[in-house]
Amino acid sequence: MDYPRSSVPEGRAGDWVVDRFEIFAANGERPETRPQWAISPPGIYTRLRFGDIVFMTDQRDEWWTQRPAIDQACARGGQILLTGLGLGLVAETMLETADSKVERVVVVEASADVIALVAPYLLQRYDGRIAVEHADAFDWTPPAGDRFTVGWHDIWDNPADPSCPAEEATLLERYAPYCDWQGTWSEQWRADEAAARLAR
């Protein structure tokens, strides 16, 4: 599956920035050292960053490591829960993919500045099909009666950080009563990286 690049407008809110950047040949890496899914073609890309810390891009590896959530959501349909807004790429792909059964996406985002940068674009484009909640994913509780077919957690800038597994477990446990299926981007990233190392 080949995913589209972000069309979220560039902007700044506080220390958060959405901007475009250019990739030249093969990400600066030799193609034989990385799996094909981790190599972005030359071109113009979009990133969300906090100062110099990049939280999300629309590069190929980002898409690849999000695929379980997208596949599950498109197949199961219904209402989807995402923790972490980022560039809104996961929500957009769930709503745009041909034959997707997704009816509505609820996104929980802790940063008011990220919401200010990204949410207006999404809310205008997907009027009534997406909701953005300003809350910490570790504290937020879905409204009474709400149920999600898929819960996907993507709140980390560095999925290799040693603190990730404990935080993943906390989120998975917290939302287990509300979700039929759950996963985390950081765990999937580590699994894909491990598979890539074994394949070399």
PDB file of C-alpha atoms in Angstrom, residues 40-108:
ATOM      1  CA  SER A  40      12.042   7.278   1.362  1.00  0.00           C
ATOM      2  CA  PRO A  41      12.283   8.344  -2.283  1.00  0.00           C
ATOM      3  CA  PRO A  42      13.775  11.784  -2.922  1.00  0.00           C
ATOM      4  CA  GLY A  43      11.207  14.527  -2.587  1.00  0.00           C
ATOM      5  CA  ILE A  44       9.469  17.066  -0.356  1.00  0.00           C
ATOM      6  CA  TYR A  45       8.110  15.774   2.966  1.00  0.00           C
ATOM      7  CA  THR A  46       6.321  17.193   6.009  1.00  0.00           C
ATOM      8  CA  ARG A  47       7.318  16.905   9.658  1.00  0.00           C
ATOM      9  CA  LEU A  48       5.966  17.858  13.058  1.00  0.00           C
ATOM     10  CA  ARG A  49       8.692  18.929  15.448  1.00  0.00           C
ATOM     11  CA  PHE A  50       9.087  20.374  18.928  1.00  0.00           C
ATOM     12  CA  GLY A  51      12.105  22.623  18.540  1.00  0.00           C
ATOM     13  CA  ASP A  52      14.704  20.280  17.018  1.00  0.00           C
ATOM     14  CA  ILE A  53      12.943  17.067  18.142  1.00  0.00           C
ATOM     15  CA  VAL A  54      11.025  15.478  15.270  1.00  0.00           C
ATOM     16  CA  PHE A  55       7.848  13.748  16.466  1.00  0.00           C
ATOM     17  CA  MET A  56       6.406  12.656  13.132  1.00  0.00           C
ATOM     18  CA  THR A  57       7.026  12.804   9.393  1.00  0.00           C
ATOM     19  CA  ASP A  58       5.234  11.477   6.328  1.00  0.00           C
ATOM     20  CA  GLN A  59       8.249   9.439   5.222  1.00  0.00           C
ATOM     21  CA  ARG A  60       7.800   5.850   4.062  1.00  0.00           C
ATOM     22  CA  ASP A  61       9.067   4.213   7.271  1.00  0.00           C
ATOM     23  CA  GLU A  62       6.498   6.149   9.304  1.00  0.00           C
ATOM     24  CA  TRP A  63       3.719   4.786   7.137  1.00  0.00           C
ATOM     25  CA  TRP A  64       5.040   1.242   7.242  1.00  0.00           C
ATOM     26  CA  THR A  65       5.209   1.088  11.026  1.00  0.00           C
ATOM     27  CA  GLN A  66       1.628   2.436  11.314  1.00  0.00           C
ATOM     28  CA  ARG A  67       0.171  -0.225   8.989  1.00  0.00           C
ATOM     29  CA  PRO A  68      -1.339  -2.549  11.669  1.00  0.00           C
ATOM     30  CA  ALA A  69      -3.605   0.224  12.941  1.00  0.00           C
ATOM     31  CA  ILE A  70      -4.623   1.302   9.448  1.00  0.00           C
ATOM     32  CA  ASP A  71      -5.308  -2.269   8.315  1.00  0.00           C
ATOM     33  CA  GLN A  72      -7.282  -3.128  11.437  1.00  0.00           C
ATOM     34  CA  ALA A  73      -9.344   0.061  11.309  1.00  0.00           C
ATOM     35  CA  CYS A  74     -10.189  -0.185   7.617  1.00  0.00           C
ATOM     36  CA  ALA A  75     -11.262  -3.825   8.018  1.00  0.00           C
ATOM     37  CA  ARG A  76     -13.183  -3.474  11.299  1.00  0.00           C
ATOM     38  CA  GLY A  77     -14.713  -0.050  10.668  1.00  0.00           C
ATOM     39  CA  GLY A  78     -16.845   1.742  13.225  1.00  0.00           C
ATOM     40  CA  GLN A  79     -15.345   4.185  15.709  1.00  0.00           C
ATOM     41  CA  ILE A  80     -11.540   4.343  16.119  1.00  0.00           C
ATOM     42  CA  LEU A  81      -9.479   5.703  19.033  1.00  0.00           C
ATOM     43  CA  LEU A  82      -6.069   7.275  18.418  1.00  0.00           C
ATOM     44  CA  THR A  83      -3.871   8.661  21.182  1.00  0.00           C
ATOM     45  CA  GLY A  84      -1.446  11.174  19.718  1.00  0.00           C
ATOM     46  CA  LEU A  85      -2.454  13.472  16.854  1.00  0.00           C
ATOM     47  CA  GLY A  86       0.891  14.026  15.130  1.00  0.00           C
ATOM     48  CA  LEU A  87       0.328  15.175  11.552  1.00  0.00           C
ATOM     49  CA  GLY A  88      -3.054  13.457  11.466  1.00  0.00           C
ATOM     50  CA  LEU A  89      -1.763  11.012   8.844  1.00  0.00           C
ATOM     51  CA  VAL A  90      -3.094   7.862  10.488  1.00  0.00           C
ATOM     52  CA  ALA A  91      -6.573   9.336  10.910  1.00  0.00           C
ATOM     53  CA  GLU A  92      -6.580  10.632   7.340  1.00  0.00           C
ATOM     54  CA  THR A  93      -5.512   7.317   5.876  1.00  0.00           C
ATOM     55  CA  MET A  94      -8.155   5.442   7.841  1.00  0.00           C
ATOM     56  CA  LEU A  95     -10.813   7.794   6.492  1.00  0.00           C
ATOM     57  CA  GLU A  96      -9.494   8.029   2.914  1.00  0.00           C
ATOM     58  CA  THR A  97      -8.541   4.437   2.101  1.00  0.00           C
ATOM     59  CA  ALA A  98     -10.778   2.870  -0.543  1.00  0.00           C
ATOM     60  CA  ASP A  99     -13.254   0.388   0.966  1.00  0.00           C
ATOM     61  CA  SER A 100     -12.472   1.591   4.503  1.00  0.00           C
ATOM     62  CA  LYS A 101     -15.305   0.901   6.927  1.00  0.00           C
ATOM     63  CA  VAL A 102     -14.233   3.605   9.393  1.00  0.00           C
ATOM     64  CA  GLU A 103     -17.102   5.865  10.394  1.00  0.00           C
ATOM     65  CA  ARG A 104     -15.449   8.149  12.944  1.00  0.00           C
ATOM     66  CA  VAL A 105     -12.026   8.742  14.487  1.00  0.00           C
ATOM     67  CA  VAL A 106     -11.528  10.140  17.997  1.00  0.00           C
ATOM     68  CA  VAL A 107      -8.047  11.532  18.655  1.00  0.00           C
ATOM     69  CA  VAL A 108      -6.709  12.314  22.145  1.00  0.00           C
TER      70      VAL A 108
END
